[in-house]
mmCIF file with all atom_site columns, C-alpha atoms in Angstrom:
data_model
loop_
_atom_site.group_PDB
_atom_site.id
_atom_site.type_symbol
_atom_site.label_atom_id
_atom_site.label_alt_id
_atom_site.label_comp_id
_atom_site.label_asym_id
_atom_site.label_entity_id
_atom_site.label_seq_id
_atom_site.pdbx_PDB_ins_code
_atom_site.Cartn_x
_atom_site.Cartn_y
_atom_site.Cartn_z
_atom_site.occupancy
_atom_site.B_iso_or_equiv
_atom_site.pdbx_formal_charge
_atom_site.auth_seq_id
_atom_site.auth_comp_id
_atom_site.auth_asym_id
_atom_site.auth_atom_id
_atom_site.pdbx_PDB_model_num
ATOM 1   C CA . UNK U 1 1   ? -224.104 69.585 151.325 1.00 0.00 ? 1   UNK U CA 1
ATOM 2   C CA . UNK U 1 2   ? -220.639 68.114 151.698 1.00 0.00 ? 2   UNK U CA 1
ATOM 3   C CA . UNK U 1 3   ? -220.019 64.617 150.421 1.00 0.00 ? 3   UNK U CA 1
ATOM 4   C CA . UNK U 1 4   ? -217.223 62.149 149.820 1.00 0.00 ? 4   UNK U CA 1
ATOM 5   C CA . UNK U 1 5   ? -217.659 58.888 147.926 1.00 0.00 ? 5   UNK U CA 1
ATOM 6   C CA . UNK U 1 6   ? -215.963 55.924 149.591 1.00 0.00 ? 6   UNK U CA 1
ATOM 7   C CA . UNK U 1 7   ? -215.463 53.061 147.116 1.00 0.00 ? 7   UNK U CA 1
ATOM 8   C CA . UNK U 1 8   ? -214.059 49.898 148.683 1.00 0.00 ? 8   UNK U CA 1
ATOM 9   C CA . UNK U 1 9   ? -212.478 46.918 146.946 1.00 0.00 ? 9   UNK U CA 1
ATOM 10  C CA . UNK U 1 10  ? -212.900 43.305 148.097 1.00 0.00 ? 10  UNK U CA 1
ATOM 11  C CA . UNK U 1 11  ? -212.037 42.920 151.806 1.00 0.00 ? 11  UNK U CA 1
ATOM 12  C CA . UNK U 1 12  ? -209.186 40.811 153.173 1.00 0.00 ? 12  UNK U CA 1
ATOM 13  C CA . UNK U 1 13  ? -211.571 39.924 156.002 1.00 0.00 ? 13  UNK U CA 1
ATOM 14  C CA . UNK U 1 14  ? -213.799 38.031 153.530 1.00 0.00 ? 14  UNK U CA 1
ATOM 15  C CA . UNK U 1 15  ? -211.227 35.262 153.942 1.00 0.00 ? 15  UNK U CA 1
ATOM 16  C CA . UNK U 1 16  ? -212.590 34.709 157.453 1.00 0.00 ? 16  UNK U CA 1
ATOM 17  C CA . UNK U 1 17  ? -215.673 33.097 155.862 1.00 0.00 ? 17  UNK U CA 1
ATOM 18  C CA . UNK U 1 18  ? -213.340 30.523 154.291 1.00 0.00 ? 18  UNK U CA 1
ATOM 19  C CA . UNK U 1 19  ? -210.811 30.034 157.101 1.00 0.00 ? 19  UNK U CA 1
ATOM 20  C CA . UNK U 1 20  ? -211.990 26.485 157.845 1.00 0.00 ? 20  UNK U CA 1
ATOM 21  C CA . UNK U 1 21  ? -211.283 25.339 154.246 1.00 0.00 ? 21  UNK U CA 1
ATOM 22  C CA . UNK U 1 22  ? -207.912 27.089 154.309 1.00 0.00 ? 22  UNK U CA 1
ATOM 23  C CA . UNK U 1 23  ? -206.864 25.453 157.572 1.00 0.00 ? 23  UNK U CA 1
ATOM 24  C CA . UNK U 1 24  ? -208.510 22.015 157.275 1.00 0.00 ? 24  UNK U CA 1
ATOM 25  C CA . UNK U 1 25  ? -208.206 21.296 153.544 1.00 0.00 ? 25  UNK U CA 1
ATOM 26  C CA . UNK U 1 26  ? -205.403 23.640 152.530 1.00 0.00 ? 26  UNK U CA 1
ATOM 27  C CA . UNK U 1 27  ? -207.710 25.266 149.954 1.00 0.00 ? 27  UNK U CA 1
ATOM 28  C CA . UNK U 1 28  ? -208.268 28.921 149.179 1.00 0.00 ? 28  UNK U CA 1
ATOM 29  C CA . UNK U 1 29  ? -211.819 28.696 147.879 1.00 0.00 ? 29  UNK U CA 1
ATOM 30  C CA . UNK U 1 30  ? -212.779 32.270 146.963 1.00 0.00 ? 30  UNK U CA 1
ATOM 31  C CA . UNK U 1 31  ? -213.000 32.100 143.146 1.00 0.00 ? 31  UNK U CA 1
ATOM 32  C CA . UNK U 1 32  ? -211.472 35.547 142.627 1.00 0.00 ? 32  UNK U CA 1
ATOM 33  C CA . UNK U 1 33  ? -209.869 34.648 139.305 1.00 0.00 ? 33  UNK U CA 1
ATOM 34  C CA . UNK U 1 34  ? -206.491 35.047 137.652 1.00 0.00 ? 34  UNK U CA 1
ATOM 35  C CA . UNK U 1 35  ? -206.511 38.764 136.783 1.00 0.00 ? 35  UNK U CA 1
ATOM 36  C CA . UNK U 1 36  ? -206.188 40.150 140.298 1.00 0.00 ? 36  UNK U CA 1
ATOM 37  C CA . UNK U 1 37  ? -207.781 42.544 142.765 1.00 0.00 ? 37  UNK U CA 1
ATOM 38  C CA . UNK U 1 38  ? -206.369 45.203 145.037 1.00 0.00 ? 38  UNK U CA 1
ATOM 39  C CA . UNK U 1 39  ? -208.088 43.851 148.145 1.00 0.00 ? 39  UNK U CA 1
ATOM 40  C CA . UNK U 1 40  ? -208.287 46.071 151.233 1.00 0.00 ? 40  UNK U CA 1
ATOM 41  C CA . UNK U 1 41  ? -208.320 45.730 155.014 1.00 0.00 ? 41  UNK U CA 1
ATOM 42  C CA . UNK U 1 42  ? -211.637 46.809 156.571 1.00 0.00 ? 42  UNK U CA 1
ATOM 43  C CA . UNK U 1 43  ? -209.673 48.652 159.261 1.00 0.00 ? 43  UNK U CA 1
ATOM 44  C CA . UNK U 1 44  ? -208.299 50.917 156.509 1.00 0.00 ? 44  UNK U CA 1
ATOM 45  C CA . UNK U 1 45  ? -211.842 51.439 155.238 1.00 0.00 ? 45  UNK U CA 1
ATOM 46  C CA . UNK U 1 46  ? -212.999 52.486 158.701 1.00 0.00 ? 46  UNK U CA 1
ATOM 47  C CA . UNK U 1 47  ? -210.023 54.779 159.271 1.00 0.00 ? 47  UNK U CA 1
ATOM 48  C CA . UNK U 1 48  ? -210.313 56.458 155.860 1.00 0.00 ? 48  UNK U CA 1
ATOM 49  C CA . UNK U 1 49  ? -214.077 56.875 156.258 1.00 0.00 ? 49  UNK U CA 1
ATOM 50  C CA . UNK U 1 50  ? -213.718 58.590 159.625 1.00 0.00 ? 50  UNK U CA 1
ATOM 51  C CA . UNK U 1 51  ? -210.957 60.839 158.274 1.00 0.00 ? 51  UNK U CA 1
ATOM 52  C CA . UNK U 1 52  ? -213.070 61.779 155.236 1.00 0.00 ? 52  UNK U CA 1
ATOM 53  C CA . UNK U 1 53  ? -216.153 62.486 157.362 1.00 0.00 ? 53  UNK U CA 1
ATOM 54  C CA . UNK U 1 54  ? -214.289 64.673 159.841 1.00 0.00 ? 54  UNK U CA 1
ATOM 55  C CA . UNK U 1 55  ? -212.509 66.862 157.313 1.00 0.00 ? 55  UNK U CA 1
ATOM 56  C CA . UNK U 1 56  ? -213.582 69.157 154.487 1.00 0.00 ? 56  UNK U CA 1
ATOM 57  C CA . UNK U 1 57  ? -210.333 68.298 152.693 1.00 0.00 ? 57  UNK U CA 1
ATOM 58  C CA . UNK U 1 58  ? -211.963 65.371 150.865 1.00 0.00 ? 58  UNK U CA 1
ATOM 59  C CA . UNK U 1 59  ? -215.254 67.124 150.053 1.00 0.00 ? 59  UNK U CA 1
ATOM 60  C CA . UNK U 1 60  ? -216.527 66.300 146.572 1.00 0.00 ? 60  UNK U CA 1
ATOM 61  C CA . UNK U 1 61  ? -213.938 63.580 146.016 1.00 0.00 ? 61  UNK U CA 1
ATOM 62  C CA . UNK U 1 62  ? -214.181 59.874 145.374 1.00 0.00 ? 62  UNK U CA 1
ATOM 63  C CA . UNK U 1 63  ? -211.718 57.811 147.389 1.00 0.00 ? 63  UNK U CA 1
ATOM 64  C CA . UNK U 1 64  ? -210.960 54.326 146.120 1.00 0.00 ? 64  UNK U CA 1
ATOM 65  C CA . UNK U 1 65  ? -210.122 52.103 149.082 1.00 0.00 ? 65  UNK U CA 1
ATOM 66  C CA . UNK U 1 66  ? -207.726 49.409 147.936 1.00 0.00 ? 66  UNK U CA 1
ATOM 67  C CA . UNK U 1 67  ? -204.758 47.516 149.236 1.00 0.00 ? 67  UNK U CA 1
ATOM 68  C CA . UNK U 1 68  ? -201.250 47.895 147.849 1.00 0.00 ? 68  UNK U CA 1
ATOM 69  C CA . UNK U 1 69  ? -201.021 44.353 146.404 1.00 0.00 ? 69  UNK U CA 1
ATOM 70  C CA . UNK U 1 70  ? -202.720 42.967 143.310 1.00 0.00 ? 70  UNK U CA 1
ATOM 71  C CA . UNK U 1 71  ? -203.852 39.507 144.402 1.00 0.00 ? 71  UNK U CA 1
ATOM 72  C CA . UNK U 1 72  ? -205.325 36.688 142.346 1.00 0.00 ? 72  UNK U CA 1
ATOM 73  C CA . UNK U 1 73  ? -206.334 33.258 143.632 1.00 0.00 ? 73  UNK U CA 1
ATOM 74  C CA . UNK U 1 74  ? -202.927 31.642 143.105 1.00 0.00 ? 74  UNK U CA 1
ATOM 75  C CA . UNK U 1 75  ? -201.007 34.531 144.670 1.00 0.00 ? 75  UNK U CA 1
ATOM 76  C CA . UNK U 1 76  ? -203.331 34.572 147.672 1.00 0.00 ? 76  UNK U CA 1
ATOM 77  C CA . UNK U 1 77  ? -202.789 30.826 148.224 1.00 0.00 ? 77  UNK U CA 1
ATOM 78  C CA . UNK U 1 78  ? -199.015 31.299 147.867 1.00 0.00 ? 78  UNK U CA 1
ATOM 79  C CA . UNK U 1 79  ? -198.962 34.062 150.500 1.00 0.00 ? 79  UNK U CA 1
ATOM 80  C CA . UNK U 1 80  ? -201.100 31.987 152.871 1.00 0.00 ? 80  UNK U CA 1
ATOM 81  C CA . UNK U 1 81  ? -198.707 29.029 152.464 1.00 0.00 ? 81  UNK U CA 1
ATOM 82  C CA . UNK U 1 82  ? -195.663 31.215 153.001 1.00 0.00 ? 82  UNK U CA 1
ATOM 83  C CA . UNK U 1 83  ? -197.154 33.007 155.997 1.00 0.00 ? 83  UNK U CA 1
ATOM 84  C CA . UNK U 1 84  ? -198.354 29.920 157.872 1.00 0.00 ? 84  UNK U CA 1
ATOM 85  C CA . UNK U 1 85  ? -195.980 27.179 156.775 1.00 0.00 ? 85  UNK U CA 1
ATOM 86  C CA . UNK U 1 86  ? -198.546 24.748 155.410 1.00 0.00 ? 86  UNK U CA 1
ATOM 87  C CA . UNK U 1 87  ? -199.588 24.158 151.815 1.00 0.00 ? 87  UNK U CA 1
ATOM 88  C CA . UNK U 1 88  ? -202.569 26.103 150.501 1.00 0.00 ? 88  UNK U CA 1
ATOM 89  C CA . UNK U 1 89  ? -203.778 25.642 146.909 1.00 0.00 ? 89  UNK U CA 1
ATOM 90  C CA . UNK U 1 90  ? -206.155 27.800 144.935 1.00 0.00 ? 90  UNK U CA 1
ATOM 91  C CA . UNK U 1 91  ? -209.408 25.866 144.392 1.00 0.00 ? 91  UNK U CA 1
ATOM 92  C CA . UNK U 1 92  ? -210.033 27.521 141.034 1.00 0.00 ? 92  UNK U CA 1
ATOM 93  C CA . UNK U 1 93  ? -212.655 29.569 139.248 1.00 0.00 ? 93  UNK U CA 1
ATOM 94  C CA . UNK U 1 94  ? -215.569 27.136 138.892 1.00 0.00 ? 94  UNK U CA 1
ATOM 95  C CA . UNK U 1 95  ? -218.495 29.272 140.059 1.00 0.00 ? 95  UNK U CA 1
ATOM 96  C CA . UNK U 1 96  ? -221.061 26.461 139.716 1.00 0.00 ? 96  UNK U CA 1
ATOM 97  C CA . UNK U 1 97  ? -219.143 24.211 142.112 1.00 0.00 ? 97  UNK U CA 1
ATOM 98  C CA . UNK U 1 98  ? -218.377 27.087 144.461 1.00 0.00 ? 98  UNK U CA 1
ATOM 99  C CA . UNK U 1 99  ? -222.033 28.143 144.469 1.00 0.00 ? 99  UNK U CA 1
ATOM 100 C CA . UNK U 1 100 ? -223.312 24.608 145.159 1.00 0.00 ? 100 UNK U CA 1
ATOM 101 C CA . UNK U 1 101 ? -220.959 24.223 148.108 1.00 0.00 ? 101 UNK U CA 1
ATOM 102 C CA . UNK U 1 102 ? -221.573 27.740 149.457 1.00 0.00 ? 102 UNK U CA 1
ATOM 103 C CA . UNK U 1 103 ? -225.357 27.223 149.462 1.00 0.00 ? 103 UNK U CA 1
ATOM 104 C CA . UNK U 1 104 ? -224.868 24.563 152.149 1.00 0.00 ? 104 UNK U CA 1
ATOM 105 C CA . UNK U 1 105 ? -223.845 27.206 154.697 1.00 0.00 ? 105 UNK U CA 1
ATOM 106 C CA . UNK U 1 106 ? -224.631 30.665 153.297 1.00 0.00 ? 106 UNK U CA 1
ATOM 107 C CA . UNK U 1 107 ? -228.023 32.206 152.522 1.00 0.00 ? 107 UNK U CA 1
ATOM 108 C CA . UNK U 1 108 ? -228.982 31.924 148.855 1.00 0.00 ? 108 UNK U CA 1
ATOM 109 C CA . UNK U 1 109 ? -229.190 35.701 148.365 1.00 0.00 ? 109 UNK U CA 1
ATOM 110 C CA . UNK U 1 110 ? -225.601 36.062 149.603 1.00 0.00 ? 110 UNK U CA 1
ATOM 111 C CA . UNK U 1 111 ? -224.327 33.296 147.305 1.00 0.00 ? 111 UNK U CA 1
ATOM 112 C CA . UNK U 1 112 ? -226.085 34.918 144.326 1.00 0.00 ? 112 UNK U CA 1
ATOM 113 C CA . UNK U 1 113 ? -224.574 38.304 145.190 1.00 0.00 ? 113 UNK U CA 1
ATOM 114 C CA . UNK U 1 114 ? -221.081 36.857 145.596 1.00 0.00 ? 114 UNK U CA 1
ATOM 115 C CA . UNK U 1 115 ? -221.334 34.915 142.323 1.00 0.00 ? 115 UNK U CA 1
ATOM 116 C CA . UNK U 1 116 ? -222.019 38.209 140.503 1.00 0.00 ? 116 UNK U CA 1
ATOM 117 C CA . UNK U 1 117 ? -219.043 39.778 142.251 1.00 0.00 ? 117 UNK U CA 1
ATOM 118 C CA . UNK U 1 118 ? -216.750 36.830 141.411 1.00 0.00 ? 118 UNK U CA 1
ATOM 119 C CA . UNK U 1 119 ? -217.913 36.866 137.779 1.00 0.00 ? 119 UNK U CA 1
ATOM 120 C CA . UNK U 1 120 ? -216.846 40.512 137.571 1.00 0.00 ? 120 UNK U CA 1
ATOM 121 C CA . UNK U 1 121 ? -213.481 39.759 139.206 1.00 0.00 ? 121 UNK U CA 1
ATOM 122 C CA . UNK U 1 122 ? -212.862 36.837 136.842 1.00 0.00 ? 122 UNK U CA 1
ATOM 123 C CA . UNK U 1 123 ? -213.743 38.907 133.756 1.00 0.00 ? 123 UNK U CA 1
ATOM 124 C CA . UNK U 1 124 ? -212.123 42.238 134.639 1.00 0.00 ? 124 UNK U CA 1
ATOM 125 C CA . UNK U 1 125 ? -210.216 42.018 137.895 1.00 0.00 ? 125 UNK U CA 1
ATOM 126 C CA . UNK U 1 126 ? -210.398 44.998 140.233 1.00 0.00 ? 126 UNK U CA 1
ATOM 127 C CA . UNK U 1 127 ? -206.969 46.607 140.328 1.00 0.00 ? 127 UNK U CA 1
ATOM 128 C CA . UNK U 1 128 ? -206.205 49.936 141.945 1.00 0.00 ? 128 UNK U CA 1
ATOM 129 C CA . UNK U 1 129 ? -204.218 52.545 140.082 1.00 0.00 ? 129 UNK U CA 1
ATOM 130 C CA . UNK U 1 130 ? -201.056 54.126 141.475 1.00 0.00 ? 130 UNK U CA 1
ATOM 131 C CA . UNK U 1 131 ? -203.111 57.309 141.930 1.00 0.00 ? 131 UNK U CA 1
ATOM 132 C CA . UNK U 1 132 ? -205.719 55.402 143.990 1.00 0.00 ? 132 UNK U CA 1
ATOM 133 C CA . UNK U 1 133 ? -203.029 54.064 146.325 1.00 0.00 ? 133 UNK U CA 1
ATOM 134 C CA . UNK U 1 134 ? -201.364 57.498 146.600 1.00 0.00 ? 134 UNK U CA 1
ATOM 135 C CA . UNK U 1 135 ? -204.674 59.183 147.510 1.00 0.00 ? 135 UNK U CA 1
ATOM 136 C CA . UNK U 1 136 ? -205.552 56.502 150.067 1.00 0.00 ? 136 UNK U CA 1
ATOM 137 C CA . UNK U 1 137 ? -202.063 56.785 151.579 1.00 0.00 ? 137 UNK U CA 1
ATOM 138 C CA . UNK U 1 138 ? -202.600 60.530 151.901 1.00 0.00 ? 138 UNK U CA 1
ATOM 139 C CA . UNK U 1 139 ? -206.003 60.048 153.569 1.00 0.00 ? 139 UNK U CA 1
ATOM 140 C CA . UNK U 1 140 ? -204.590 57.437 155.978 1.00 0.00 ? 140 UNK U CA 1
ATOM 141 C CA . UNK U 1 141 ? -201.315 59.283 156.598 1.00 0.00 ? 141 UNK U CA 1
ATOM 142 C CA . UNK U 1 142 ? -199.516 55.995 155.832 1.00 0.00 ? 142 UNK U CA 1
ATOM 143 C CA . UNK U 1 143 ? -199.512 53.200 153.267 1.00 0.00 ? 143 UNK U CA 1
ATOM 144 C CA . UNK U 1 144 ? -202.556 50.908 153.266 1.00 0.00 ? 144 UNK U CA 1
ATOM 145 C CA . UNK U 1 145 ? -202.123 47.561 154.991 1.00 0.00 ? 145 UNK U CA 1
ATOM 146 C CA . UNK U 1 146 ? -200.858 44.699 152.848 1.00 0.00 ? 146 UNK U CA 1
ATOM 147 C CA . UNK U 1 147 ? -202.351 41.221 152.770 1.00 0.00 ? 147 UNK U CA 1
ATOM 148 C CA . UNK U 1 148 ? -199.310 39.944 154.706 1.00 0.00 ? 148 UNK U CA 1
ATOM 149 C CA . UNK U 1 149 ? -199.970 42.591 157.391 1.00 0.00 ? 149 UNK U CA 1
ATOM 150 C CA . UNK U 1 150 ? -203.587 41.453 157.632 1.00 0.00 ? 150 UNK U CA 1
ATOM 151 C CA . UNK U 1 151 ? -202.527 37.800 157.958 1.00 0.00 ? 151 UNK U CA 1
ATOM 152 C CA . UNK U 1 152 ? -200.079 38.616 160.758 1.00 0.00 ? 152 UNK U CA 1
ATOM 153 C CA . UNK U 1 153 ? -202.865 40.313 162.718 1.00 0.00 ? 153 UNK U CA 1
ATOM 154 C CA . UNK U 1 154 ? -205.328 37.462 162.106 1.00 0.00 ? 154 UNK U CA 1
ATOM 155 C CA . UNK U 1 155 ? -202.844 34.579 162.354 1.00 0.00 ? 155 UNK U CA 1
ATOM 156 C CA . UNK U 1 156 ? -204.757 32.942 165.210 1.00 0.00 ? 156 UNK U CA 1
ATOM 157 C CA . UNK U 1 157 ? -207.685 32.272 162.844 1.00 0.00 ? 157 UNK U CA 1
ATOM 158 C CA . UNK U 1 158 ? -205.533 30.501 160.254 1.00 0.00 ? 158 UNK U CA 1
ATOM 159 C CA . UNK U 1 159 ? -203.517 28.253 162.579 1.00 0.00 ? 159 UNK U CA 1
ATOM 160 C CA . UNK U 1 160 ? -204.403 24.544 162.595 1.00 0.00 ? 160 UNK U CA 1
ATOM 161 C CA . UNK U 1 161 ? -206.016 23.475 165.836 1.00 0.00 ? 161 UNK U CA 1
ATOM 162 C CA . UNK U 1 162 ? -204.004 20.961 167.821 1.00 0.00 ? 162 UNK U CA 1
ATOM 163 C CA . UNK U 1 163 ? -205.980 17.956 168.940 1.00 0.00 ? 163 UNK U CA 1
ATOM 164 C CA . UNK U 1 164 ? -204.912 15.780 171.829 1.00 0.00 ? 164 UNK U CA 1
ATOM 165 C CA . UNK U 1 165 ? -206.063 12.193 172.137 1.00 0.00 ? 165 UNK U CA 1
#
């Protein structure tokens, strides 16, 4: 039986869960830590998965799906600020506070799962190797999307809403 393992990093699109805090409070609240992750666009995951499933070329391989940038909380907030022209600060790594706030609007099982994931990110990061990025680029036939590319495509979500009196 043919197989290919698809191993995805943290998704850029996870930021959509936190868009309201980014826009309304200028806070990037995902406690992803200071080490950094090679986050990935879900569209690259879909494209690479289809390519791997439709070709024997990747049979028996493990493909790490990661973005080209190593992003920590501070760097993510800096890119958001730069991209949209308003100040965004990193809210920090306090998982107890994050968990208490998240439980107000997310199911408990999801908060517990994300806390485990954030603990891992804060302890070890989740950085792609140059070989991982090269293999993914080969599978995609192009470089993986950057965080800035993702933000350009989703800009409408992160724009402050104008209110008229």
